[in-house]
GROMACS .gro file of N, CA and C in nm:
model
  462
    1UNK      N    1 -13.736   1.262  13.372
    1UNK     CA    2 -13.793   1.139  13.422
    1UNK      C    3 -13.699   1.083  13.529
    2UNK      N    4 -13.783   1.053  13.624
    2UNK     CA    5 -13.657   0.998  13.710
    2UNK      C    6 -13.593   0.877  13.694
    3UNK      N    7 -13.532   0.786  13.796
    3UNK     CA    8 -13.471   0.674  13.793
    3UNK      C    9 -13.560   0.565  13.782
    4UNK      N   10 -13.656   0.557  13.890
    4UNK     CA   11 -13.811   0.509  13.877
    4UNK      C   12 -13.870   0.481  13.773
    5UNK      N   13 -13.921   0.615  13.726
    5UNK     CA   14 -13.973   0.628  13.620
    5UNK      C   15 -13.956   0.535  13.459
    6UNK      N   16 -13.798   0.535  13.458
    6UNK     CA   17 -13.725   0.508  13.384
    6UNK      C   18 -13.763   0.342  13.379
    7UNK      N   19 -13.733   0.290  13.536
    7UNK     CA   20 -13.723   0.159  13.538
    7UNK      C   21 -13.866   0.088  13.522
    8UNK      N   22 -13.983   0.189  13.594
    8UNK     CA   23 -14.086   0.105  13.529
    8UNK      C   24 -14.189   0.131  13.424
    9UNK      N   25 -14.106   0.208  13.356
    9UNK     CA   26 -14.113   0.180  13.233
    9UNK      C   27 -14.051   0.102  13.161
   10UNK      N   28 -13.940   0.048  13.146
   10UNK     CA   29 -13.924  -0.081  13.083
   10UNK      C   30 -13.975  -0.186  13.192
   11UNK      N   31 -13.997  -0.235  13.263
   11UNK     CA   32 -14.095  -0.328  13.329
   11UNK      C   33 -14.248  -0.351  13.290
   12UNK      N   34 -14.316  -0.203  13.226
   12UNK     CA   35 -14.415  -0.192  13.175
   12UNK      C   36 -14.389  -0.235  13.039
   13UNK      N   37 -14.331  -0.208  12.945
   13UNK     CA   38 -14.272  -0.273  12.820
   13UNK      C   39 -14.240  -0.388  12.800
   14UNK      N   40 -14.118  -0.420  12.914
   14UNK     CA   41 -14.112  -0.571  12.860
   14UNK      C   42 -14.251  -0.680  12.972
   15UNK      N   43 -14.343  -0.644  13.060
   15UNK     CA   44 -14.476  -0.725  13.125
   15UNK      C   45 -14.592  -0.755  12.974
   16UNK      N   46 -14.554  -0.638  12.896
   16UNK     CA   47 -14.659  -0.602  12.762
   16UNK      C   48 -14.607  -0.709  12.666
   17UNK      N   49 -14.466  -0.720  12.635
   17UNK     CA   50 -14.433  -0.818  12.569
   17UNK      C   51 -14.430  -0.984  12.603
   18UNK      N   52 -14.434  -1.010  12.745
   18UNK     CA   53 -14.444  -1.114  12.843
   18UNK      C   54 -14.569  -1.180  12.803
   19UNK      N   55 -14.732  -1.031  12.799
   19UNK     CA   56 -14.851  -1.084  12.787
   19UNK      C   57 -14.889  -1.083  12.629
   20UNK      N   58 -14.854  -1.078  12.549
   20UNK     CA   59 -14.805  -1.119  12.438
   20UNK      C   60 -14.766  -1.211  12.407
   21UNK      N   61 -14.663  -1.292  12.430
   21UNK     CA   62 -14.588  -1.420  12.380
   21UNK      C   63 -14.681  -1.519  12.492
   22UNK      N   64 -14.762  -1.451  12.595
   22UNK     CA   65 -14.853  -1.556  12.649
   22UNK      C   66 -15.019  -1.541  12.617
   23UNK      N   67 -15.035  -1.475  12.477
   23UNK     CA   68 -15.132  -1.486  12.407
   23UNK      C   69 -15.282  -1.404  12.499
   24UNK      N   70 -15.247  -1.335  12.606
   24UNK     CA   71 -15.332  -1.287  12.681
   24UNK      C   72 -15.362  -1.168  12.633
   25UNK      N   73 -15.491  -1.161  12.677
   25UNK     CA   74 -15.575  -1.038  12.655
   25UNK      C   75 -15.546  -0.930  12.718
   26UNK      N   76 -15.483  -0.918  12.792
   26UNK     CA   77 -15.395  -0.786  12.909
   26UNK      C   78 -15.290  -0.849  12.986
   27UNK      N   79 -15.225  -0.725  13.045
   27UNK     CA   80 -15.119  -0.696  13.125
   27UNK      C   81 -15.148  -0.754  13.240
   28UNK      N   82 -15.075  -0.821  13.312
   28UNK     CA   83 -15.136  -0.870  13.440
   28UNK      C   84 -15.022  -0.877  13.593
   29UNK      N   85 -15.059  -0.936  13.666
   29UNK     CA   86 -14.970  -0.888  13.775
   29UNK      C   87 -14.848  -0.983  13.762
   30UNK      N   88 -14.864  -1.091  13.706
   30UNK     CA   89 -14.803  -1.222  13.652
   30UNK      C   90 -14.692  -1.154  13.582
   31UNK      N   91 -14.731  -1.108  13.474
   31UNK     CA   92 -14.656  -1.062  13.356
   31UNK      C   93 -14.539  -0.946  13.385
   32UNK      N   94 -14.601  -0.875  13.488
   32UNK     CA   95 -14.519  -0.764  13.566
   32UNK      C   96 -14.428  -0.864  13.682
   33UNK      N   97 -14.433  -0.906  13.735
   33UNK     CA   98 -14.362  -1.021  13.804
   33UNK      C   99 -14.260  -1.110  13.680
   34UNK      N  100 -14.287  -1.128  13.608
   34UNK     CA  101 -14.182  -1.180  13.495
   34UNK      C  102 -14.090  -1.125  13.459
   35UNK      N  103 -14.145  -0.965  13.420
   35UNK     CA  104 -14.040  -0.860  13.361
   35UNK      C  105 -13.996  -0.824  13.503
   36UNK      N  106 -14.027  -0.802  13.610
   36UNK     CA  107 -13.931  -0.750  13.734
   36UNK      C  108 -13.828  -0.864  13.739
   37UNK      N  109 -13.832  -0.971  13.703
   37UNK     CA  110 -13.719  -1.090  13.731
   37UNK      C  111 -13.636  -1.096  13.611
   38UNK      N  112 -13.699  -1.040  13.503
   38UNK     CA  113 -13.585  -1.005  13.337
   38UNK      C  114 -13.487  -0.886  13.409
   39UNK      N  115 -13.493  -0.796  13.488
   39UNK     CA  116 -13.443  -0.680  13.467
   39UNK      C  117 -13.331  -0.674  13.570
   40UNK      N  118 -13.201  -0.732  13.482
   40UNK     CA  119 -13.093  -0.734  13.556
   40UNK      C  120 -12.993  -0.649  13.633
   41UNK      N  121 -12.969  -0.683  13.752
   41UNK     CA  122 -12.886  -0.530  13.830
   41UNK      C  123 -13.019  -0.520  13.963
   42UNK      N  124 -13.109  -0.533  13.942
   42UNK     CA  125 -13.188  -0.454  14.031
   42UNK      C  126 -13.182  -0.517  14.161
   43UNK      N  127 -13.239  -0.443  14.285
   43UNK     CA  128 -13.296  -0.542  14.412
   43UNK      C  129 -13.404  -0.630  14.388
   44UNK      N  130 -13.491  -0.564  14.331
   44UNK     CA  131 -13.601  -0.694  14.327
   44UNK      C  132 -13.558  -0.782  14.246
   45UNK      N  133 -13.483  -0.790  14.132
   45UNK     CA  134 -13.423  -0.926  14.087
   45UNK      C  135 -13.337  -1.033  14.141
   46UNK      N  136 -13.264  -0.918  14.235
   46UNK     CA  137 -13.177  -0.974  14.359
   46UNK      C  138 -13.229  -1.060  14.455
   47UNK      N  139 -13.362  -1.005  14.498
   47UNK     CA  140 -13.408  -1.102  14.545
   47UNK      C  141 -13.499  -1.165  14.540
   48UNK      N  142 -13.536  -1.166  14.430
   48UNK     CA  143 -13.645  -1.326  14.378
   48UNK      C  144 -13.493  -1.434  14.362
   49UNK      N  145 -13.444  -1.387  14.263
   49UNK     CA  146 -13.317  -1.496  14.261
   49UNK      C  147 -13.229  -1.533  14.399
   50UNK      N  148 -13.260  -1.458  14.458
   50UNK     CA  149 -13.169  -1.537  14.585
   50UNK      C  150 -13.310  -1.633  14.648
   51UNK      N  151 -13.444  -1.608  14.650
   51UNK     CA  152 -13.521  -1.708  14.709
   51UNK      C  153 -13.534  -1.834  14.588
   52UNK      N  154 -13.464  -1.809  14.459
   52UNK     CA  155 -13.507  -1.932  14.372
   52UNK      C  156 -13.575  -1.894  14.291
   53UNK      N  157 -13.620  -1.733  14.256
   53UNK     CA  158 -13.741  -1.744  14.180
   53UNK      C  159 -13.663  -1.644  14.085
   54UNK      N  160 -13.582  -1.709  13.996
   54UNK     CA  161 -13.546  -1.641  13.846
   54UNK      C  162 -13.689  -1.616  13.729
   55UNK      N  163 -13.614  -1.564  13.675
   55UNK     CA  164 -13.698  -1.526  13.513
   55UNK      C  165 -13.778  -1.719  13.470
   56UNK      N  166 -13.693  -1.796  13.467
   56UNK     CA  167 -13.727  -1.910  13.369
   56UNK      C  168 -13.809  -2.026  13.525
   57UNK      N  169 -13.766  -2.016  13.651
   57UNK     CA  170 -13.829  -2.067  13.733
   57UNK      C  171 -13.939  -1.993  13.784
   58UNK      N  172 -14.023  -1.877  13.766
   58UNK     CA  173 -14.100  -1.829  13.739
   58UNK      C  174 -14.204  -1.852  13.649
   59UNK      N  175 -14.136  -1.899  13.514
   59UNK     CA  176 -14.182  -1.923  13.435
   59UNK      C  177 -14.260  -2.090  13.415
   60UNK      N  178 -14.197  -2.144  13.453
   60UNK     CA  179 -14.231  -2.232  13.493
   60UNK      C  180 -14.371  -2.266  13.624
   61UNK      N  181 -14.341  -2.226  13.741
   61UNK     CA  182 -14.444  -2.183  13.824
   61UNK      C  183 -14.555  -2.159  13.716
   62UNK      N  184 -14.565  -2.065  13.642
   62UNK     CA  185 -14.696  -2.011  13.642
   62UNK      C  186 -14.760  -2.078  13.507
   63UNK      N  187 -14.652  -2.163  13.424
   63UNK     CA  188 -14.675  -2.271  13.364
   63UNK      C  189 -14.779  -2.401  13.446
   64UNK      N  190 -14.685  -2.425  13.581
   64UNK     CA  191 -14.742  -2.549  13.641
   64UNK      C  192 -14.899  -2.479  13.661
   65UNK      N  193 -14.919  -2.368  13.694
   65UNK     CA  194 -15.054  -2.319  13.763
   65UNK      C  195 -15.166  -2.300  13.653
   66UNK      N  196 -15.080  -2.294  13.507
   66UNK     CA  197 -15.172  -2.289  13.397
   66UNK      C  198 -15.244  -2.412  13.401
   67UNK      N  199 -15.140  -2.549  13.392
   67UNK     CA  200 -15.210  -2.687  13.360
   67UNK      C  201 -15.281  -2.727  13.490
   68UNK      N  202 -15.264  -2.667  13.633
   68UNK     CA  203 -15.352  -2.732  13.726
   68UNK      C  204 -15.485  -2.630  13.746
   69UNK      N  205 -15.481  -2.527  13.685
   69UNK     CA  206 -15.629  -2.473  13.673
   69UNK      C  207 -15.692  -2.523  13.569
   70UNK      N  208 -15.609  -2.580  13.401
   70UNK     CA  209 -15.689  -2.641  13.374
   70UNK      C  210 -15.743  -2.802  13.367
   71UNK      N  211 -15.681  -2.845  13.505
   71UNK     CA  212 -15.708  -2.959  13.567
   71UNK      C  213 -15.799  -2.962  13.623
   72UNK      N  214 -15.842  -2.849  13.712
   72UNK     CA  215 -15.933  -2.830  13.789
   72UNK      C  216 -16.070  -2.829  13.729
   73UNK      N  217 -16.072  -2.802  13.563
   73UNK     CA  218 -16.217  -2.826  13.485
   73UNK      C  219 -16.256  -2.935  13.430
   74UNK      N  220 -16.134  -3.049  13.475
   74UNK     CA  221 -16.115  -3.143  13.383
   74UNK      C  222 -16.057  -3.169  13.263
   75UNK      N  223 -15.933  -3.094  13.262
   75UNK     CA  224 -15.867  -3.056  13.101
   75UNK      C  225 -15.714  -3.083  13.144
   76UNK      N  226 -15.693  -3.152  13.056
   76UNK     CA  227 -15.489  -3.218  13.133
   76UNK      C  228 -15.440  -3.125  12.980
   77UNK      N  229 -15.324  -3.082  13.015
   77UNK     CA  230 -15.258  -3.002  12.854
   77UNK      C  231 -15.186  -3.122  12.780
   78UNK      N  232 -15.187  -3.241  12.849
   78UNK     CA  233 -15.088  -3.344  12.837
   78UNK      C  234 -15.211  -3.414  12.685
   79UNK      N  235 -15.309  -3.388  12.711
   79UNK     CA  236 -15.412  -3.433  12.589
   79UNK      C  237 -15.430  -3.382  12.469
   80UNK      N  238 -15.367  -3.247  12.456
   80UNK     CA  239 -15.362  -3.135  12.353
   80UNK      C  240 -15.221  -3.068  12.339
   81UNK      N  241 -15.272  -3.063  12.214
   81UNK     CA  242 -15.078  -3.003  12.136
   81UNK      C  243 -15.153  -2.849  12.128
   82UNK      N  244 -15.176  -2.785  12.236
   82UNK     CA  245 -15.215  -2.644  12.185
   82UNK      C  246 -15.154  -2.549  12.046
   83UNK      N  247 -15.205  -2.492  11.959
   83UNK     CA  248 -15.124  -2.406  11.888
   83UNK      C  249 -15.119  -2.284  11.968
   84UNK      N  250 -15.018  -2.195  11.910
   84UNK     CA  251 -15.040  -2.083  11.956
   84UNK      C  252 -15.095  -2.004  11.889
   85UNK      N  253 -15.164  -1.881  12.013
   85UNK     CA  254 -15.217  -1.841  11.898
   85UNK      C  255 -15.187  -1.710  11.873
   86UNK      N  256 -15.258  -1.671  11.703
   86UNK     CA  257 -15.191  -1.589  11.678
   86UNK      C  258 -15.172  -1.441  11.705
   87UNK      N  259 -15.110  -1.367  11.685
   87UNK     CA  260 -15.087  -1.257  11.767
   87UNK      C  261 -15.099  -1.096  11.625
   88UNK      N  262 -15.157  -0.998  11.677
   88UNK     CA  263 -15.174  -0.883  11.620
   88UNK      C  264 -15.038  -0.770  11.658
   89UNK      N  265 -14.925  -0.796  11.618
   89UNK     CA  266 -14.794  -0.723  11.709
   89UNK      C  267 -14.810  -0.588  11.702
   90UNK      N  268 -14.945  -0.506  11.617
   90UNK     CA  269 -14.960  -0.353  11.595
   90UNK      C  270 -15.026  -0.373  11.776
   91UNK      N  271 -15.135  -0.460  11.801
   91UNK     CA  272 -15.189  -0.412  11.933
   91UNK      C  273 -15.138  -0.373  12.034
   92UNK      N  274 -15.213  -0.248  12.074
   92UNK     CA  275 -15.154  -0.270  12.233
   92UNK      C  276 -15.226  -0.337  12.356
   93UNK      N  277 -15.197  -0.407  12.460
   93UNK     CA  278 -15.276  -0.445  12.580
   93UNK      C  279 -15.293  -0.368  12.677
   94UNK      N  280 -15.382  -0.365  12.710
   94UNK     CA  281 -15.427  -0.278  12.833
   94UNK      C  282 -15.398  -0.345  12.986
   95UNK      N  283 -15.400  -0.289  13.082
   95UNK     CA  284 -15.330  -0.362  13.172
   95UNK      C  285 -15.487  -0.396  13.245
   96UNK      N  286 -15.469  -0.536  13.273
   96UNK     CA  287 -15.580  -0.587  13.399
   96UNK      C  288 -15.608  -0.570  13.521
   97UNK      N  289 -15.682  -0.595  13.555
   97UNK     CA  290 -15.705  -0.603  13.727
   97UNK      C  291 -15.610  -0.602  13.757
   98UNK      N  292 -15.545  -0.695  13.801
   98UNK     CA  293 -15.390  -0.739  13.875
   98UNK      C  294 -15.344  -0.605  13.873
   99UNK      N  295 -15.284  -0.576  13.731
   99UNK     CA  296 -15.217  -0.489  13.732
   99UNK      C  297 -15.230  -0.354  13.783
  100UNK      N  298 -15.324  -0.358  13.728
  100UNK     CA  299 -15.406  -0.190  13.831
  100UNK      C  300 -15.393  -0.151  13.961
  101UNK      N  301 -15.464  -0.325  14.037
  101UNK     CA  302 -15.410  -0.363  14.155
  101UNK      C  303 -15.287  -0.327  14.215
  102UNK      N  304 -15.209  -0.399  14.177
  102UNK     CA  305 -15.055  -0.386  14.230
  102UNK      C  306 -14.980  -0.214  14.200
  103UNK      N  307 -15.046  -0.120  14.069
  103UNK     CA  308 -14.987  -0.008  14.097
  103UNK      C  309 -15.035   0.104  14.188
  104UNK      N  310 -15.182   0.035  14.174
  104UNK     CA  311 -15.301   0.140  14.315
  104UNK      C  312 -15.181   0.097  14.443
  105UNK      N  313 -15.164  -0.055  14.484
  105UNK     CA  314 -15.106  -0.060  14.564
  105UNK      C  315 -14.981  -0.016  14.595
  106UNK      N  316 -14.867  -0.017  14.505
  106UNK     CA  317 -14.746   0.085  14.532
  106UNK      C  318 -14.788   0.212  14.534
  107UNK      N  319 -14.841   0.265  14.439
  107UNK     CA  320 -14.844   0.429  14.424
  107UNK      C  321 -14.908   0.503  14.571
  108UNK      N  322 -15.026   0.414  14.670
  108UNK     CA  323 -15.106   0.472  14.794
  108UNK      C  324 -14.979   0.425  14.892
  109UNK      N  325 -14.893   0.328  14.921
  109UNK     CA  326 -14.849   0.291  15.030
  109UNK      C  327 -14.742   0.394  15.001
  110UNK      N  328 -14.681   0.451  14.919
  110UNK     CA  329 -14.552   0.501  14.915
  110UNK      C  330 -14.522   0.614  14.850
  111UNK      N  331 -14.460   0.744  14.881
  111UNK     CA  332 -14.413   0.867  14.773
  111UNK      C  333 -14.365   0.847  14.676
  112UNK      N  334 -14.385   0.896  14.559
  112UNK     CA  335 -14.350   0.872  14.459
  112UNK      C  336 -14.157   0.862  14.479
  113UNK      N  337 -14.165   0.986  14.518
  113UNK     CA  338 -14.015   1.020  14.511
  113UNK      C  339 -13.879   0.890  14.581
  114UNK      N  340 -13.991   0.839  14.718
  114UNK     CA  341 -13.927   0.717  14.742
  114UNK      C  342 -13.907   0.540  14.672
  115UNK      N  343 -13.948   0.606  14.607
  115UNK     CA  344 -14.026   0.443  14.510
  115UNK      C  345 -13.839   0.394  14.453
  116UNK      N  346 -13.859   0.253  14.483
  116UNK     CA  347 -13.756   0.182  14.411
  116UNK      C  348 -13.806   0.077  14.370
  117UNK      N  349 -13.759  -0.017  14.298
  117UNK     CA  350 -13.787  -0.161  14.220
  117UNK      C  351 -13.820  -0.246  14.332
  118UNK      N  352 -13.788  -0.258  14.444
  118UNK     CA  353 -13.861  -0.364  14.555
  118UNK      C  354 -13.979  -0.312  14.572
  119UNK      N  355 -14.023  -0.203  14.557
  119UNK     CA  356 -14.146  -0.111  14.604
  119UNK      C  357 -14.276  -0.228  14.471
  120UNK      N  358 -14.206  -0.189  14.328
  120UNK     CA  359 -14.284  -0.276  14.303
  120UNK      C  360 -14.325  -0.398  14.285
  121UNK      N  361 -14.213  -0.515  14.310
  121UNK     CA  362 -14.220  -0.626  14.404
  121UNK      C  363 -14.294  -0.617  14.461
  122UNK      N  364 -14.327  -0.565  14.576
  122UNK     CA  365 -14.368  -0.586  14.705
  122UNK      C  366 -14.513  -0.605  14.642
  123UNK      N  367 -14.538  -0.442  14.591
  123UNK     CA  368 -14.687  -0.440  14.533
  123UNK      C  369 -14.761  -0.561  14.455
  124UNK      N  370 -14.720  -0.634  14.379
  124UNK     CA  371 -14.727  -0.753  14.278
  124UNK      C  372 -14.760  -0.871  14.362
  125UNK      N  373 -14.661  -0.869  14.508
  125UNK     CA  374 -14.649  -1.003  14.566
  125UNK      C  375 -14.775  -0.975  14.689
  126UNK      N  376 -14.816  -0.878  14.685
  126UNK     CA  377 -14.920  -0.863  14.810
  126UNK      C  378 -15.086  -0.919  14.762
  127UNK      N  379 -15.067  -0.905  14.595
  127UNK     CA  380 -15.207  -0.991  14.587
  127UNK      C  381 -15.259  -1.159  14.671
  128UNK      N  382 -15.351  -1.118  14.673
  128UNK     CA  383 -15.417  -1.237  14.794
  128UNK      C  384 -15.452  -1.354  14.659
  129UNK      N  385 -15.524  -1.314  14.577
  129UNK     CA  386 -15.605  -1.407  14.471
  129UNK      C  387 -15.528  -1.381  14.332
  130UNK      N  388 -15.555  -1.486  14.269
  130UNK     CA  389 -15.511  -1.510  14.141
  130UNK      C  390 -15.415  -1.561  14.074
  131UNK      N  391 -15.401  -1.552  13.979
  131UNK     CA  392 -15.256  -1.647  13.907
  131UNK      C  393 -15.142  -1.622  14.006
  132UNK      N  394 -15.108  -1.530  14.019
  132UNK     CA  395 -14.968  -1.492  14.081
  132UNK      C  396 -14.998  -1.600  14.217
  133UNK      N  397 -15.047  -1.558  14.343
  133UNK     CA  398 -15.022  -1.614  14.437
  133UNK      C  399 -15.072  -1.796  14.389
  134UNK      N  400 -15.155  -1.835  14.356
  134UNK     CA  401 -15.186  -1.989  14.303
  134UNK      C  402 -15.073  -2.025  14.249
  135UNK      N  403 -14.995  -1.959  14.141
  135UNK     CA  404 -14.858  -2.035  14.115
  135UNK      C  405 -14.772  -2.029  14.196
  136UNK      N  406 -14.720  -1.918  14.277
  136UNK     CA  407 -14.639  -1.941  14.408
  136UNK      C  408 -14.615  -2.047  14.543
  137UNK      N  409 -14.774  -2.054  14.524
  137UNK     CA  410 -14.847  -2.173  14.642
  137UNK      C  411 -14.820  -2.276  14.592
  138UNK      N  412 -14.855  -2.293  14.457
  138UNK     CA  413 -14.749  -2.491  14.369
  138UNK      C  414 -14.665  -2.475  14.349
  139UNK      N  415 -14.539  -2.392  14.405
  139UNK     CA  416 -14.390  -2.371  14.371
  139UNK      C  417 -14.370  -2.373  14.486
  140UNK      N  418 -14.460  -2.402  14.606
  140UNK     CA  419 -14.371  -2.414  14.755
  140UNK      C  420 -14.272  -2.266  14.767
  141UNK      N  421 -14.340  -2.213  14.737
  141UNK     CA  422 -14.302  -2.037  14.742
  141UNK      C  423 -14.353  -2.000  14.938
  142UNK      N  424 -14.314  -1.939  14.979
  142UNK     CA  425 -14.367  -1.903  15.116
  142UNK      C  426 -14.354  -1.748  15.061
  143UNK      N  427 -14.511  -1.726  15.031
  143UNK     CA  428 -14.529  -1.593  14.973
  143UNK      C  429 -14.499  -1.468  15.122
  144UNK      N  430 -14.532  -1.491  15.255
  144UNK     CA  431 -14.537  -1.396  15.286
  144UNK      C  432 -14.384  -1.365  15.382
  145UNK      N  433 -14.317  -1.483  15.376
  145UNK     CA  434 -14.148  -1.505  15.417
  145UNK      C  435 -14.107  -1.432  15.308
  146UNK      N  436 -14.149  -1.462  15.154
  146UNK     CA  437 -14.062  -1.349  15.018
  146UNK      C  438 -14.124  -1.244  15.027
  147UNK      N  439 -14.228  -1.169  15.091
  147UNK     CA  440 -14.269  -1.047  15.137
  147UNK      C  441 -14.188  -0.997  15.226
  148UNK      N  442 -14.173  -1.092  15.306
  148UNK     CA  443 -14.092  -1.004  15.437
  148UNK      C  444 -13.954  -0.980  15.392
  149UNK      N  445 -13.876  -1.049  15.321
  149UNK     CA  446 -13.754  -1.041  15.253
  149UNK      C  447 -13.753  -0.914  15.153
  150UNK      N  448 -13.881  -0.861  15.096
  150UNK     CA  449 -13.832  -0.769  15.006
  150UNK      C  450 -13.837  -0.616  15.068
  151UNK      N  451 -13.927  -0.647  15.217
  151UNK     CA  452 -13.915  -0.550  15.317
  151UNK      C  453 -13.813  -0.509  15.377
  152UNK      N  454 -13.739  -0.633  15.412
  152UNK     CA  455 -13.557  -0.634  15.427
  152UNK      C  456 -13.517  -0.554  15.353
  153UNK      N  457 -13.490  -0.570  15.214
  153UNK     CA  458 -13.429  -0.535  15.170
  153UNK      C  459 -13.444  -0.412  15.130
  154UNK      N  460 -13.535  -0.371  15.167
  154UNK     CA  461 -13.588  -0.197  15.099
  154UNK      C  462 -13.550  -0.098  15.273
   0.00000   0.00000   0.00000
Protein backbone atom coordinates (compact mmCIF):
# COMPACT_ATOMS: atom_id res chain seq x y z
CA UNK A 1 0.00 0.00 0.00
CA UNK A 2 1.45 3.11 -0.64
CA UNK A 3 1.97 6.33 1.36
CA UNK A 4 -1.38 7.65 -0.05
CA UNK A 5 -3.06 4.89 0.35
CA UNK A 6 -2.13 4.60 3.85
CA UNK A 7 -3.08 8.22 4.56
CA UNK A 8 -6.46 8.08 3.12
CA UNK A 9 -7.27 5.57 4.69
CA UNK A 10 -7.16 6.82 8.01
CA UNK A 11 -8.91 10.04 6.72
CA UNK A 12 -11.57 7.59 5.53
CA UNK A 13 -11.74 6.10 9.14
CA UNK A 14 -11.47 8.82 11.18
CA UNK A 15 -14.44 11.19 8.32
CA UNK A 16 -16.60 7.69 9.34
CA UNK A 17 -16.12 8.38 12.92
CA UNK A 18 -16.61 12.35 12.46
CA UNK A 19 -20.16 11.22 10.69
CA UNK A 20 -20.95 9.29 13.56
CA UNK A 21 -20.50 11.47 16.58
CA UNK A 22 -22.53 13.87 14.09
CA UNK A 23 -25.37 11.42 14.05
CA UNK A 24 -25.45 11.41 10.13
CA UNK A 25 -26.59 9.04 7.83
CA UNK A 26 -23.24 9.02 5.64
CA UNK A 27 -19.86 10.11 5.02
CA UNK A 28 -19.77 13.43 3.61
CA UNK A 29 -17.41 15.95 2.16
CA UNK A 30 -17.72 17.90 5.56
CA UNK A 31 -16.68 14.98 7.55
CA UNK A 32 -13.65 14.28 5.21
CA UNK A 33 -12.64 17.95 5.62
CA UNK A 34 -12.66 17.40 9.50
CA UNK A 35 -10.54 14.32 9.50
CA UNK A 36 -8.02 16.04 6.85
CA UNK A 37 -7.61 18.87 9.65
CA UNK A 38 -7.29 15.88 12.64
CA UNK A 39 -4.34 14.46 10.76
CA UNK A 40 -1.28 15.91 12.12
CA UNK A 41 2.16 16.42 10.17
CA UNK A 42 0.48 16.73 6.88
CA UNK A 43 0.33 19.71 4.13
CA UNK A 44 -3.17 19.89 4.00
CA UNK A 45 -3.31 20.33 7.76
CA UNK A 46 -0.57 22.78 7.30
CA UNK A 47 -2.54 24.62 5.52
CA UNK A 48 -5.99 24.92 6.68
CA UNK A 49 -4.22 25.89 9.99
CA UNK A 50 -2.14 28.48 8.65
CA UNK A 51 -5.51 30.09 6.93
CA UNK A 52 -7.31 29.63 10.51
CA UNK A 53 -9.13 26.66 9.75
CA UNK A 54 -8.04 23.99 12.53
CA UNK A 55 -9.88 20.77 13.53
CA UNK A 56 -12.14 22.70 16.37
CA UNK A 57 -12.57 26.09 14.12
CA UNK A 58 -13.90 23.98 11.52
CA UNK A 59 -15.90 22.61 13.75
CA UNK A 60 -17.43 25.25 14.68
CA UNK A 61 -18.06 26.72 11.06
CA UNK A 62 -20.07 23.92 10.22
CA UNK A 63 -21.80 24.10 13.61
CA UNK A 64 -22.69 27.89 12.76
CA UNK A 65 -24.05 26.53 9.19
CA UNK A 66 -26.04 23.79 11.03
CA UNK A 67 -28.13 26.49 13.15
CA UNK A 68 -28.42 28.99 10.11
CA UNK A 69 -29.91 26.33 7.79
CA UNK A 70 -32.01 25.59 10.47
CA UNK A 71 -32.90 29.20 10.64
CA UNK A 72 -33.65 29.36 7.31
CA UNK A 73 -36.98 26.98 8.04
CA UNK A 74 -37.71 28.85 10.89
CA UNK A 75 -36.07 26.71 13.64
CA UNK A 76 -33.39 28.64 16.11
CA UNK A 77 -31.35 25.53 18.10
CA UNK A 78 -31.35 28.23 20.81
CA UNK A 79 -35.24 26.87 21.42
CA UNK A 80 -34.30 23.17 21.79
CA UNK A 81 -31.96 21.16 24.03
CA UNK A 82 -31.52 18.59 21.17
CA UNK A 83 -30.65 15.00 22.47
CA UNK A 84 -28.39 13.12 20.75
CA UNK A 85 -29.09 10.68 19.05
CA UNK A 86 -28.50 7.40 19.42
CA UNK A 87 -25.97 5.63 17.60
CA UNK A 88 -25.62 1.75 16.28
CA UNK A 89 -21.42 1.63 16.71
CA UNK A 90 -21.67 -2.11 14.78
CA UNK A 91 -22.87 0.20 11.58
CA UNK A 92 -21.09 1.11 8.92
CA UNK A 93 -21.81 4.50 6.78
CA UNK A 94 -21.66 4.67 3.41
CA UNK A 95 -20.15 7.62 1.93
CA UNK A 96 -22.55 10.44 0.26
CA UNK A 97 -22.71 12.50 -2.58
CA UNK A 98 -20.11 14.91 -1.37
CA UNK A 99 -18.02 12.34 -0.80
CA UNK A 100 -18.12 10.47 -3.96
CA UNK A 101 -17.89 13.85 -5.37
CA UNK A 102 -14.71 14.99 -4.04
CA UNK A 103 -12.97 11.38 -4.71
CA UNK A 104 -14.41 11.24 -8.55
CA UNK A 105 -12.80 14.62 -8.31
CA UNK A 106 -9.21 13.81 -7.07
CA UNK A 107 -8.96 10.39 -8.55
CA UNK A 108 -9.92 12.10 -12.67
CA UNK A 109 -7.75 15.32 -12.13
CA UNK A 110 -4.67 13.41 -10.95
CA UNK A 111 -2.40 9.92 -11.15
CA UNK A 112 -2.78 7.95 -8.65
CA UNK A 113 0.87 7.62 -8.14
CA UNK A 114 1.07 11.51 -7.77
CA UNK A 115 -1.60 11.95 -5.22
CA UNK A 116 -0.65 13.63 -1.85
CA UNK A 117 -2.90 14.95 1.10
CA UNK A 118 -3.37 18.52 -0.58
CA UNK A 119 -4.63 16.56 -3.62
CA UNK A 120 -7.41 15.67 -1.33
CA UNK A 121 -7.99 19.04 0.07
CA UNK A 122 -8.19 20.48 -2.97
CA UNK A 123 -10.85 17.85 -4.08
CA UNK A 124 -13.26 18.50 -0.88
CA UNK A 125 -12.74 22.34 -1.23
CA UNK A 126 -13.77 22.50 -5.00
CA UNK A 127 -17.44 21.64 -4.18
CA UNK A 128 -19.63 24.54 -5.41
CA UNK A 129 -22.92 23.48 -3.18
CA UNK A 130 -23.53 22.26 0.12
CA UNK A 131 -22.60 22.12 3.73
CA UNK A 132 -18.96 22.46 3.12
CA UNK A 133 -18.86 25.61 0.98
CA UNK A 134 -22.22 27.35 3.05
CA UNK A 135 -20.15 26.93 6.21
CA UNK A 136 -16.99 28.40 4.75
CA UNK A 137 -19.03 31.38 3.27
CA UNK A 138 -20.32 32.14 7.32
CA UNK A 139 -16.73 31.73 8.44
CA UNK A 140 -15.59 34.56 6.06
CA UNK A 141 -13.48 31.73 4.55
CA UNK A 142 -12.36 33.04 0.91
CA UNK A 143 -12.92 29.57 -0.47
CA UNK A 144 -11.24 30.09 -3.73
CA UNK A 145 -7.94 32.28 -2.17
CA UNK A 146 -7.76 28.65 0.25
CA UNK A 147 -7.94 26.87 -3.16
CA UNK A 148 -5.34 28.72 -4.62
CA UNK A 149 -3.13 28.27 -1.47
CA UNK A 150 -3.43 24.52 -1.51
CA UNK A 151 -2.31 24.76 -5.24
CA UNK A 152 0.76 26.59 -3.82
CA UNK A 153 1.50 24.36 -1.90
CA UNK A 154 1.30 21.14 -3.91
Amino acid sequence: MSRFDTYLQSVVVRAEVEAKEDSSATIDAHHLLLAVAAQDGTDAQRVLHAAGLGYEALKDALHREFAHSLAAAGVSLDDFELPRASQDPERRLRPGASFKLAMERMATAHRKKDLHSGHLLLAILQAEVGTLPRALALAGVDRAGLIERVRSAL
